[in-house]
Short mmCIF file of N, CA and C in Angstrom, two decimals:
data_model
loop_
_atom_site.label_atom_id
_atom_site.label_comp_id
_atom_site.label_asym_id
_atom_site.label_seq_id
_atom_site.Cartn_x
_atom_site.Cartn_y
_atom_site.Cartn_z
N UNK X 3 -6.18 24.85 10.91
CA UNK X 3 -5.81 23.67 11.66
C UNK X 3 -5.32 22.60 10.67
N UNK X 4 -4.19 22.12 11.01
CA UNK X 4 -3.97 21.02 10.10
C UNK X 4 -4.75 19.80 9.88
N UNK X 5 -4.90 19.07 8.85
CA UNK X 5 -5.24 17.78 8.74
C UNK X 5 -4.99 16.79 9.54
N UNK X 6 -6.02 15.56 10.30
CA UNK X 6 -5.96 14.59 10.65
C UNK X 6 -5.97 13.64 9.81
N UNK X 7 -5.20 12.50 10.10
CA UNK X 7 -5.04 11.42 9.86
C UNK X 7 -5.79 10.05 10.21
N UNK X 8 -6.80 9.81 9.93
CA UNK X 8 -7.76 8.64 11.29
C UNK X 8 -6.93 7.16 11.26
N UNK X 9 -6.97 6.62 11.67
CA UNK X 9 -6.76 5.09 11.47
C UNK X 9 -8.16 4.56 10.59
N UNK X 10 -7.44 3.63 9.86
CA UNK X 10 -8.05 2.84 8.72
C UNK X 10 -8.72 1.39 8.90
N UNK X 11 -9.99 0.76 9.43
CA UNK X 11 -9.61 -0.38 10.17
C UNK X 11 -11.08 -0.42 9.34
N UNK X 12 -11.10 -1.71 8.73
CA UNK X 12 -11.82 -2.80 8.56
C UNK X 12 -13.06 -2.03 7.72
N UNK X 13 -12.44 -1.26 6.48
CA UNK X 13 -12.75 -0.25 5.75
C UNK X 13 -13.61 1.14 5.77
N UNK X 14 -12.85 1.62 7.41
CA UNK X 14 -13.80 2.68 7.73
C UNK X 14 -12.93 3.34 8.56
N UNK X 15 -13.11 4.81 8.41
CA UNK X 15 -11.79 5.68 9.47
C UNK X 15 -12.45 5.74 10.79
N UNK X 16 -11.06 5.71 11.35
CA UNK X 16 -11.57 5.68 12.88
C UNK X 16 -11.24 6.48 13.62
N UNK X 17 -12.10 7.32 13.94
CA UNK X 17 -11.07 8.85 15.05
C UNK X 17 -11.23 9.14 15.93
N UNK X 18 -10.38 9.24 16.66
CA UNK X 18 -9.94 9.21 18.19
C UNK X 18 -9.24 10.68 19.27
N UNK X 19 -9.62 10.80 20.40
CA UNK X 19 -9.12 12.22 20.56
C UNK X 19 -7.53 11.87 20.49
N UNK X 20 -7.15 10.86 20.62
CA UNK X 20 -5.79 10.25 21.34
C UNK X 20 -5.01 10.58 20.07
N UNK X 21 -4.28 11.88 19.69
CA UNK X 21 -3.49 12.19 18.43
C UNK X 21 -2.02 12.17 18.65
N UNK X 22 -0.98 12.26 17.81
CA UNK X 22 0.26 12.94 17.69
C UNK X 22 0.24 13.92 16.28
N UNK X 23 1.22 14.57 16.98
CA UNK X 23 1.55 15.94 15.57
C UNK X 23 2.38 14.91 14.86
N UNK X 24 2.48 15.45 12.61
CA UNK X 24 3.35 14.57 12.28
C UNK X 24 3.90 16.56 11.93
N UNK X 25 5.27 16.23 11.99
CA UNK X 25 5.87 17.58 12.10
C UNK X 25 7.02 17.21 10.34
N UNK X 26 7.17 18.33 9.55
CA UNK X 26 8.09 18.44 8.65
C UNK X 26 9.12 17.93 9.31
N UNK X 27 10.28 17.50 9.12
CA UNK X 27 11.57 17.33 9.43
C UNK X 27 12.42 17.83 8.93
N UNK X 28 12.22 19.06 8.28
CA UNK X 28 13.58 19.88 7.99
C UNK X 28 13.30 21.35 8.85
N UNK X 29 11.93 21.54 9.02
CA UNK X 29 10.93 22.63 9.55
C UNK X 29 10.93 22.56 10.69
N UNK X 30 10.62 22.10 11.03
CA UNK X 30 9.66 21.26 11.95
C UNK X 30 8.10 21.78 12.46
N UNK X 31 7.92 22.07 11.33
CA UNK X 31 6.47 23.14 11.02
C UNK X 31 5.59 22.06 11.48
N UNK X 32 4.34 21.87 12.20
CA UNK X 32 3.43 20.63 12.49
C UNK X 32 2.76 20.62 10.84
N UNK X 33 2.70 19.93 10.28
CA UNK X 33 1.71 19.39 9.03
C UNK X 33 0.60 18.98 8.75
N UNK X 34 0.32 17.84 10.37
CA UNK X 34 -0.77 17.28 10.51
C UNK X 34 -0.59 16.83 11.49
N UNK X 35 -1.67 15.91 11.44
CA UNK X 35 -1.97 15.10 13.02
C UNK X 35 -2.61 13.42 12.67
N UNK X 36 -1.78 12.75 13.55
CA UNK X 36 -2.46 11.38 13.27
C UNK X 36 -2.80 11.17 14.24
N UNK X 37 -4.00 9.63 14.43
CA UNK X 37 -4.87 8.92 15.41
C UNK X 37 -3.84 8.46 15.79
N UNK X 38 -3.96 7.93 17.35
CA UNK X 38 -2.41 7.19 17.99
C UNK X 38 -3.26 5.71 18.41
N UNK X 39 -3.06 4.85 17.92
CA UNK X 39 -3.62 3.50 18.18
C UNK X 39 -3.85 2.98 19.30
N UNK X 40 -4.88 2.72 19.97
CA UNK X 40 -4.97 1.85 21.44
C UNK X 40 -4.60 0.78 21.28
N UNK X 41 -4.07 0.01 22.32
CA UNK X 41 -4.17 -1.63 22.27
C UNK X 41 -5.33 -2.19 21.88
N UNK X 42 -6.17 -2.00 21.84
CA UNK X 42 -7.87 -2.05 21.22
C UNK X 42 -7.93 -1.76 19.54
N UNK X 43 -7.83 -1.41 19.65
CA UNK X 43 -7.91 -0.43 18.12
C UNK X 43 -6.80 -1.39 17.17
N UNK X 44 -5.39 -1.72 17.48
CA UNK X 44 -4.22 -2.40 17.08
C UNK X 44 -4.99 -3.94 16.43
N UNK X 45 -5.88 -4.53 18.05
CA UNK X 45 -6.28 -5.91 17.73
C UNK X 45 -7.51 -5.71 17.06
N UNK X 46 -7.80 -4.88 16.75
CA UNK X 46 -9.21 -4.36 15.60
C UNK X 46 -8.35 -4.44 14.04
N UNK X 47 -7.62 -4.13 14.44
CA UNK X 47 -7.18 -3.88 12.76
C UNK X 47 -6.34 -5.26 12.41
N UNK X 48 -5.74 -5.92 13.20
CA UNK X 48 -5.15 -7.22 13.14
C UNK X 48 -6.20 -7.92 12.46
N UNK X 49 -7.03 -7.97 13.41
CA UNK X 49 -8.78 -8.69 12.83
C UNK X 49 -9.20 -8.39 11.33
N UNK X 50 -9.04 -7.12 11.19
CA UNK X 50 -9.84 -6.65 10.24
C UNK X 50 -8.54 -7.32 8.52
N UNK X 51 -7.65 -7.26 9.12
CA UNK X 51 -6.98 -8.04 8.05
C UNK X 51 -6.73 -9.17 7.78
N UNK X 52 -6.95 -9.60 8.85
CA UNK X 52 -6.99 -11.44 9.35
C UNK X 52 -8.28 -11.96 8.06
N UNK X 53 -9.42 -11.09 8.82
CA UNK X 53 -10.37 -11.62 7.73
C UNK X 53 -10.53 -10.97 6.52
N UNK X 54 -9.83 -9.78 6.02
CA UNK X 54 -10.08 -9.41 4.70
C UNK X 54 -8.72 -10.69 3.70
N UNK X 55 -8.01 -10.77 4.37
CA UNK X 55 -7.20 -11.96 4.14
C UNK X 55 -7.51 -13.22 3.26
N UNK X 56 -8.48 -13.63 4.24
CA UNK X 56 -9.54 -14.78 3.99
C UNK X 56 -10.18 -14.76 2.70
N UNK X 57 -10.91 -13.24 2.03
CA UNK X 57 -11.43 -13.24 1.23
C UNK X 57 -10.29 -13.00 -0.10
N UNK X 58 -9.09 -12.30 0.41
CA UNK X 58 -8.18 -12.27 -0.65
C UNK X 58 -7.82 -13.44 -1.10
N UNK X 59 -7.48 -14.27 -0.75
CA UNK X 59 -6.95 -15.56 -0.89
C UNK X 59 -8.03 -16.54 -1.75
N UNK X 60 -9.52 -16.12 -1.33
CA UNK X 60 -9.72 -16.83 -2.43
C UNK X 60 -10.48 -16.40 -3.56
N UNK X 61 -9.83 -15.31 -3.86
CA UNK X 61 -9.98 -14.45 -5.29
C UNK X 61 -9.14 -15.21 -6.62
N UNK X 62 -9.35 -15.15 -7.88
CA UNK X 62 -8.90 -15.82 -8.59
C UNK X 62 -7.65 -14.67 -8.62
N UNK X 63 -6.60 -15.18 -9.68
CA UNK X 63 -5.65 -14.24 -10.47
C UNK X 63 -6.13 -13.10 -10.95
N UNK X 64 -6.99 -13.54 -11.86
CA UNK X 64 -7.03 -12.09 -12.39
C UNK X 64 -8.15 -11.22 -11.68
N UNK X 65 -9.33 -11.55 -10.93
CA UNK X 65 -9.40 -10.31 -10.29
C UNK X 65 -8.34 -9.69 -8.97
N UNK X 66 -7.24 -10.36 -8.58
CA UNK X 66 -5.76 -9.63 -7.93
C UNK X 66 -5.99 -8.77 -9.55
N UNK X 67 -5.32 -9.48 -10.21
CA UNK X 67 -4.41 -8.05 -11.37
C UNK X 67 -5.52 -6.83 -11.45
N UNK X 68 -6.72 -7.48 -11.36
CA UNK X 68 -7.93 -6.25 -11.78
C UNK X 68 -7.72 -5.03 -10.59
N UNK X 69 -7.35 -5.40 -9.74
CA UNK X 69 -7.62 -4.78 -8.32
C UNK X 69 -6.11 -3.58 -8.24
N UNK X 70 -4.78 -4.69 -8.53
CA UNK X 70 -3.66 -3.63 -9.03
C UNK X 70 -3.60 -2.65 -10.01
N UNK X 71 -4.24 -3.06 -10.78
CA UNK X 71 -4.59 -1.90 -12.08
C UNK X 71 -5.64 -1.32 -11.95
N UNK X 72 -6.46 -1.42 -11.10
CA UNK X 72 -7.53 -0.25 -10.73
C UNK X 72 -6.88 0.57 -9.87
N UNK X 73 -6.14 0.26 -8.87
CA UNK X 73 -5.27 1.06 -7.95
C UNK X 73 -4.33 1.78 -8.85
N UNK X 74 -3.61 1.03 -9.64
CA UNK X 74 -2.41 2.03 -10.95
C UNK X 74 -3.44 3.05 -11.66
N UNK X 75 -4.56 2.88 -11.41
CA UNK X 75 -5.61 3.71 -13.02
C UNK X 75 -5.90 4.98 -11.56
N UNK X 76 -6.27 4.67 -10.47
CA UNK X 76 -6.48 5.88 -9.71
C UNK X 76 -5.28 6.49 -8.93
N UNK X 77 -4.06 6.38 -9.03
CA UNK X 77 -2.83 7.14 -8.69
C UNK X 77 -2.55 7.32 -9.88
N UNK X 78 -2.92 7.38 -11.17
CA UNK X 78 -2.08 8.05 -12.16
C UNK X 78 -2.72 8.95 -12.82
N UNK X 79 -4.07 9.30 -12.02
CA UNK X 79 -4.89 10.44 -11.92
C UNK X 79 -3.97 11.87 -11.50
N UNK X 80 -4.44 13.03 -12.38
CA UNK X 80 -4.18 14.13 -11.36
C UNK X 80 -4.26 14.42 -10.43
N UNK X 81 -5.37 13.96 -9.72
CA UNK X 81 -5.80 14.67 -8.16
C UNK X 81 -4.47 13.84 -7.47
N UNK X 82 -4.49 12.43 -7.47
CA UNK X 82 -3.42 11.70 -6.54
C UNK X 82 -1.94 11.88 -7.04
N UNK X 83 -1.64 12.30 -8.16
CA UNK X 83 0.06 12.91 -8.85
C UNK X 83 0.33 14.01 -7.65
N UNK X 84 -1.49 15.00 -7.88
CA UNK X 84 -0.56 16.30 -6.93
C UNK X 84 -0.98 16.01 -5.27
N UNK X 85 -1.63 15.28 -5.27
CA UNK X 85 -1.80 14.61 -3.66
C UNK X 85 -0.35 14.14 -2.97
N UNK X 86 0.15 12.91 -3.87
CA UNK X 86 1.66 12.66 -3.53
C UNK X 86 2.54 13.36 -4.01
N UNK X 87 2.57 14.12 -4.54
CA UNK X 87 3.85 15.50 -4.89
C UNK X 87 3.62 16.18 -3.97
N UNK X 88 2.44 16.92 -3.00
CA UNK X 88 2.42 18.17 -2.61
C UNK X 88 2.69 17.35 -0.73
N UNK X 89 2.45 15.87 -0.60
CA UNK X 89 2.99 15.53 0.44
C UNK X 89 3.96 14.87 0.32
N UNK X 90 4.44 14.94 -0.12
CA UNK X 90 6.13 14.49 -0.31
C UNK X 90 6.80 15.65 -0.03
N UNK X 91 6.55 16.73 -0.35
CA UNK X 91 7.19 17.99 -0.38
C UNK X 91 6.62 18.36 1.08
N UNK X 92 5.27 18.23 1.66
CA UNK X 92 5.07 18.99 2.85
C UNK X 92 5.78 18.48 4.31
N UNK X 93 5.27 17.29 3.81
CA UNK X 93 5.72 16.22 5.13
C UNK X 93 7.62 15.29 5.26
N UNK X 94 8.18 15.98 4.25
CA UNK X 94 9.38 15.94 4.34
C UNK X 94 10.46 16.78 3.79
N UNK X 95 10.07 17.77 3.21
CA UNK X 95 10.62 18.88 2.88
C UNK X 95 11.53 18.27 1.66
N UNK X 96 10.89 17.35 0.60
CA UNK X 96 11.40 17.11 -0.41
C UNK X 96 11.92 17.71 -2.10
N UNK X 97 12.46 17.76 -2.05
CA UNK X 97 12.83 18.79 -3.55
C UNK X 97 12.01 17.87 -4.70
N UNK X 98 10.78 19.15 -5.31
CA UNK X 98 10.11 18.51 -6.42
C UNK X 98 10.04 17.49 -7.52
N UNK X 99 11.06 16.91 -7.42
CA UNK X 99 11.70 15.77 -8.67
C UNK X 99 11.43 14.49 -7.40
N UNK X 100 11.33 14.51 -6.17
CA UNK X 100 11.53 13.61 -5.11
C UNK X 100 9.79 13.46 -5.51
N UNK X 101 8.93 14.28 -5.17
CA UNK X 101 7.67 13.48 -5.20
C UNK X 101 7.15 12.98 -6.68
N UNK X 102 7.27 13.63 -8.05
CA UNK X 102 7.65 13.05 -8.88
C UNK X 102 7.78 11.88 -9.32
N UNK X 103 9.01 11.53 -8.64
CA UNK X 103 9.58 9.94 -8.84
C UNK X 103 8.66 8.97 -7.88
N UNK X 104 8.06 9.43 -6.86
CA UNK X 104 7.16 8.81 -5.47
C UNK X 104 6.47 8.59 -6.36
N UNK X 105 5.55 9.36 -7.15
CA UNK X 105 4.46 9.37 -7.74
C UNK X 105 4.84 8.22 -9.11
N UNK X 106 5.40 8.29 -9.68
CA UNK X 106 6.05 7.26 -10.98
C UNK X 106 6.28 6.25 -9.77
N UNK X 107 7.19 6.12 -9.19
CA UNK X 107 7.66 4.53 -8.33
C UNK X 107 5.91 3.83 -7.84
N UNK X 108 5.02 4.75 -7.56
CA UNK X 108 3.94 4.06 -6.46
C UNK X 108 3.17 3.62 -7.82
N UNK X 109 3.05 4.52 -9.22
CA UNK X 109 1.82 3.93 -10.32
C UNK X 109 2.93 2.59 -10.83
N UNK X 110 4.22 2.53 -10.98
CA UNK X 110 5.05 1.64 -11.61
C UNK X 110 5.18 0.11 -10.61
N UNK X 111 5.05 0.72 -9.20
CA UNK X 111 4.64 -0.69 -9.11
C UNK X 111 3.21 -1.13 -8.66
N UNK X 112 2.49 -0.79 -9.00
CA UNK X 112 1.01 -1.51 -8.84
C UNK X 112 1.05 -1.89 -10.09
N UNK X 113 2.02 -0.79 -11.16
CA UNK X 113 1.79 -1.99 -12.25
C UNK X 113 2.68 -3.26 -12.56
N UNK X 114 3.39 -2.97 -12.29
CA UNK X 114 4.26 -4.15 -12.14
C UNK X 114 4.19 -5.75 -11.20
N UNK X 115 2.94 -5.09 -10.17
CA UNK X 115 2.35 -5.97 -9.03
C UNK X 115 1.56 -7.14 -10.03
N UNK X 116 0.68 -6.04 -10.86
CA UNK X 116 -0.36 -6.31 -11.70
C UNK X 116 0.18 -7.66 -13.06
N UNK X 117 1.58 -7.36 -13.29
CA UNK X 117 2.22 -7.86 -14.70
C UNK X 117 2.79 -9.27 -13.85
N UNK X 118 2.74 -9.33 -12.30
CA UNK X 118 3.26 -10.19 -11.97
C UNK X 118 1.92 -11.14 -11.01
N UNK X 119 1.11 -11.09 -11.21
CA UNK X 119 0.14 -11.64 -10.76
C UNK X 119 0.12 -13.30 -11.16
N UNK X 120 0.22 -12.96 -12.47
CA UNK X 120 0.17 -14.60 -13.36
C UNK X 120 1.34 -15.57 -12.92
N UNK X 121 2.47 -14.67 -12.20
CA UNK X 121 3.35 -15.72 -11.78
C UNK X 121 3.04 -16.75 -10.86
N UNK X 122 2.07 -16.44 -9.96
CA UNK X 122 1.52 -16.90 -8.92
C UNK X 122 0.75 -18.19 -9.22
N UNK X 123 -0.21 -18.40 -10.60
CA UNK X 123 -0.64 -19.52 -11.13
C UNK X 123 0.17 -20.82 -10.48
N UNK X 124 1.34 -21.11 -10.16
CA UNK X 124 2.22 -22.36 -10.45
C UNK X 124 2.88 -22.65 -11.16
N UNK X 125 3.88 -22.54 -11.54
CA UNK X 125 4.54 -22.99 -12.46
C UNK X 125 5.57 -23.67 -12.60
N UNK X 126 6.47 -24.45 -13.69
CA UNK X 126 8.14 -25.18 -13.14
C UNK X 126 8.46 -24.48 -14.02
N UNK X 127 9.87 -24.30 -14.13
CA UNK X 127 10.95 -23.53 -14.51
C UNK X 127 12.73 -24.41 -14.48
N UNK X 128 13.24 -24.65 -15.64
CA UNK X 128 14.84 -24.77 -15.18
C UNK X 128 15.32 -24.05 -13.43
N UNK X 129 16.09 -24.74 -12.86
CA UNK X 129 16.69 -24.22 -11.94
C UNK X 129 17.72 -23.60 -12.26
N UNK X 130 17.92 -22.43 -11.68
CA UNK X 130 19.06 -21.29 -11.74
C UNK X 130 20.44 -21.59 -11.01
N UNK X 131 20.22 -22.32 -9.83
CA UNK X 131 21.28 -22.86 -8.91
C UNK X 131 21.54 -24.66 -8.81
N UNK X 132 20.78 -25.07 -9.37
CA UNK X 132 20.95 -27.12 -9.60
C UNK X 132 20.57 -27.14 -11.07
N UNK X 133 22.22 -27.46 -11.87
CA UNK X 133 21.36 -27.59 -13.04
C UNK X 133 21.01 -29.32 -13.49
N UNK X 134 20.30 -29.20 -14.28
CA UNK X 134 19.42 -30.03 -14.60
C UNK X 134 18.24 -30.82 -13.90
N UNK X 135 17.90 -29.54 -12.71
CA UNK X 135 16.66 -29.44 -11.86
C UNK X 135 15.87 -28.90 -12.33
N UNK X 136 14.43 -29.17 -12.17
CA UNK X 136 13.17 -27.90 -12.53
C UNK X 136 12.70 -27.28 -10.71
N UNK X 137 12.87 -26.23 -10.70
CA UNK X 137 11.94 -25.37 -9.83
C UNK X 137 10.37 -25.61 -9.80
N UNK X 138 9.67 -25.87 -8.79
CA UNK X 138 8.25 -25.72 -8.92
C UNK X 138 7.68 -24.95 -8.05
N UNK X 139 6.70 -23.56 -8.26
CA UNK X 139 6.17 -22.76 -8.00
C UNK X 139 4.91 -22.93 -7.60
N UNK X 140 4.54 -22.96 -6.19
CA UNK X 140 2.56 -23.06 -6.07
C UNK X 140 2.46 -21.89 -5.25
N UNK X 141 1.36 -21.75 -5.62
CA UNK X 141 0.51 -20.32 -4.82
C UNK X 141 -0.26 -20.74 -3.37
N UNK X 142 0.57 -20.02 -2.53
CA UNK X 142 0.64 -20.39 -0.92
C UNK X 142 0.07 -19.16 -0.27
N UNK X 143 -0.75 -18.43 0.13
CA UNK X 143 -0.77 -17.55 0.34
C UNK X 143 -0.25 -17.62 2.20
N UNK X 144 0.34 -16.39 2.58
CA UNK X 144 1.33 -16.37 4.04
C UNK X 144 -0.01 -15.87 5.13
N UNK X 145 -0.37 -14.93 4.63
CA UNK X 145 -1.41 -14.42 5.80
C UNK X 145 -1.27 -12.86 6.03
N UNK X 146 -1.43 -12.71 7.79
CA UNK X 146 -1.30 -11.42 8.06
C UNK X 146 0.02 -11.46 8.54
N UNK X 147 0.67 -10.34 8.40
CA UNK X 147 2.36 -10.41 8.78
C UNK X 147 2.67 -8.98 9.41
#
């Protein structure tokens, strides 16, 4: 039987009889199966980010960067290289150099998330488009989107 997929809500899987098949698309071999969201379940997870939100926001800088580079340190593990290589290839019938690069693009930008954290501090800068303006930078955080 293939793998399910649960929904992810408010750091705990959630599973439901209510599924869809996710099918290859060159195959159309079934691969797996995901949870199909209730209207219930949707405003559970809205919630659940609404308030994990709350606590992100008032984390300093560097535990954000700590948190991107713990995420870059566990995808650049073996188990998750051949986790995203072997579904890149299952669930879209990708030629091996495709999950590869998935796998480099997803560790390259958490690190890059990570190298850009400090931008967020505030800062002024020359303007690029008014010259002899300074740009000023504050850390606003948007929310749930």
């Amino acid at each position: 039987m293939p793998p399910c997929t649960p929904l992810f809500i408010d750091g705990r899987n959630v599973e439901s009889p209510n599924t869809f098949q996710v099918k290859n698309p060159f195959s159309g071999q079934v691969v797996g199966t995901a949870v199909s969201a209730s209207s219930e379940e949707c405003r559970a997870a809205i919630k659940a980010a609404a308030d994990a939100f709350e606590g992100w926001q008032k984390l300093n800088l560097n535990a954000k960067r700590d948190i991107f580079l713990k995420a870059a340190a566990i995808v650049a593990t073996e188990k998750y290289k051949n986790l995203i290589m072997t579904t890149s290839q299952e669930e879209v019938e990708s030629a091996p150099y495709w999950g590869s690069s998935d796998w480099l693009g997803a560790r390259g930008y958490l690190y890059s998330a990570a190298g850009l954290i400090g931008d967020l501090r505030g800062d002024s800068f020359p303007s690029a488009t008014v010259p002899g303006s300074t740009a000023v930078t504050q850390r606003r955080p948007y929310g749930v989107v």
